[in-house]
């Protein structure tokens, strides 16, 4: 439960007195007296109703009536006390328990039963539900100490309010989703754009400060809604201008134009030729692997040359890159291999009559093996569809077997290099430097965050490794996300940390309502990563 902060009127009066003395230039006033009193809650507005309280956890400063919650539903007025609605989430790892995973202890209301040492070794306080601090000169809501493997550590825990944040979405598909740089819309509003196509995947950039703050109020709100849903692993519907309709959800198969995507391609057309050339040798005389980027032709490809396969006389459409590798054999689309091809023979221009021969066996296949047809050249050198021999079918099936399941992957990207740092240290640049020097492990809800090189603290984290419902919002609009900084106690002191706010984990949890969840074993234990 959020503790009522020491108030208000008395501290405010003291602060004014201090300022007055300093302004009078009284040389006898000590430096300590000149230091302004740091208020953790501002003075309530004069005209606010007596039964309301002001939430100061974000710049919106909601005035909340008794029994009601603020605009973001994260804070409520509970009997006159500003209360974080969802208690802070702590995660417990299972230590080497004989006979399998250790049972999760229900920590709630069990303060009297805790063994502080065990709690310190096994429990990590996440930023989920930790609460935000505004303005950020106030220390973070939780600054907890623990000893892990003989090392004294400190973890600074908060919920950051991020205006500068976005999501990178990786969609495993060959299908053409839309032109690069096309707008992506959600509920009619522009929320991002199509970026590059990578190996077997299409990337989108969604959210970001431009859409949150640079457009209409509705665009900002819809963008915020979308971002929160993406981060919280919910399914979202997207529409790409001039392209496809999508449904994406972290860790789930993407849907393209109403159909689920099953397979991520085994490789480009050229790679597929390289992988399976030897298995086709002797079974067919020519193989064309249809791919929007690089269509492969076995007998011309270096793989076919190494196998000493004779030329087939095939003439392909498109632009020849290098032997056996063709670009632009068709338009992009949702047909074979990410092209708009539904009739594979449409990408064959013809056959060299001096080289091709009746009876030549031709396999045409897509990069996932989803589409495949077998042909035999007749006396007029026209490919005639024929039943696929079992041995050829086996290799086609193996293409499918080698495809990984198509997934949507959602990465949260956020800038933590702003005022949030003041909740960690009085000298923020030292936090930035300590992170760059790898002295600080940065996590989001316990999930390890990659910190981009260069200036600032730009973090990137896979939302699937974060606890469910990690993300919130405030109507500024901005996204609320958990972030934790774990380091050695000595390093925390060296960077000018708020040492007077450091509390042992067990003590911190004894004084706060919280909920417990098991540690995600895919994530490294933060303190164990320290150098
Ligand atoms: S939007 Fe939420 S965090 Fe911001 S002032 Fe209102 S209740 Fe508090």
PDB file of C-alpha atoms and ligand atoms in Angstrom, residues 54-64 69-76 82-84 132 134 161 473-476 480, ligand 1:
ATOM      1  CA  UNK A  54      -4.484  15.119  -5.362  1.00  0.00           C
ATOM      2  CA  UNK A  55      -2.430  12.427  -7.038  1.00  0.00           C
ATOM      3  CA  UNK A  56       1.037  13.719  -7.801  1.00  0.00           C
ATOM      4  CA  UNK A  57       2.429  10.582  -9.423  1.00  0.00           C
ATOM      5  CA  UNK A  58       2.382  12.160 -12.877  1.00  0.00           C
ATOM      6  CA  UNK A  59       1.969  15.642 -14.386  1.00  0.00           C
ATOM      7  CA  UNK A  60      -1.801  15.198 -14.773  1.00  0.00           C
ATOM      8  CA  UNK A  61      -2.284  15.786 -10.997  1.00  0.00           C
ATOM      9  CA  UNK A  62      -5.740  14.182 -10.783  1.00  0.00           C
ATOM     10  CA  UNK A  63      -8.020  15.292  -7.968  1.00  0.00           C
ATOM     11  CA  UNK A  64      -9.541  12.020  -6.816  1.00  0.00           C
ATOM     12  CA  UNK A  69      -9.510   6.171  -8.972  1.00  0.00           C
ATOM     13  CA  UNK A  70      -7.593   8.655 -11.098  1.00  0.00           C
ATOM     14  CA  UNK A  71      -7.606   8.924 -14.875  1.00  0.00           C
ATOM     15  CA  UNK A  72      -5.110   6.106 -15.400  1.00  0.00           C
ATOM     16  CA  UNK A  73      -6.820   3.718 -12.932  1.00  0.00           C
ATOM     17  CA  UNK A  74      -3.455   3.147 -11.260  1.00  0.00           C
ATOM     18  CA  UNK A  75      -4.042   5.319  -8.205  1.00  0.00           C
ATOM     19  CA  UNK A  76      -7.125   5.593  -6.018  1.00  0.00           C
ATOM     20  CA  UNK A  82      -3.456   7.923  -2.189  1.00  0.00           C
ATOM     21  CA  UNK A  83      -3.061   4.232  -2.977  1.00  0.00           C
ATOM     22  CA  UNK A  84      -1.437   2.377  -5.850  1.00  0.00           C
ATOM     23  CA  UNK A 132       5.897   6.566 -10.134  1.00  0.00           C
ATOM     24  CA  UNK A 134       6.835  13.141 -10.081  1.00  0.00           C
ATOM     25  CA  UNK A 161       6.680   7.394 -17.368  1.00  0.00           C
ATOM     26  CA  UNK A 473      -0.459   4.669 -19.201  1.00  0.00           C
ATOM     27  CA  UNK A 474      -1.098   8.238 -18.156  1.00  0.00           C
ATOM     28  CA  UNK A 475      -3.183  10.685 -20.151  1.00  0.00           C
ATOM     29  CA  UNK A 476      -0.356  13.120 -20.955  1.00  0.00           C
ATOM     30  CA  UNK A 480       4.182   3.602 -17.852  1.00  0.00           C
TER      31      UNK A 480
HETATM   32  S1  LIG B   1      -3.204  10.006 -14.355  1.00  0.00           S
HETATM   33 FE1  LIG B   1      -2.819   8.447 -12.796  1.00  0.00          FE
HETATM   34  S2  LIG B   1      -0.728   8.849 -12.075  1.00  0.00           S
HETATM   35 FE2  LIG B   1      -1.398  10.692 -13.195  1.00  0.00          FE
HETATM   36  S3  LIG B   1      -2.206  12.019 -11.596  1.00  0.00           S
HETATM   37 FE3  LIG B   1      -3.952  10.858 -12.415  1.00  0.00          FE
HETATM   38  S4  LIG B   1      -4.132   9.051 -11.065  1.00  0.00           S
HETATM   39 FE4  LIG B   1      -2.114   9.973 -10.694  1.00  0.00          FE
END
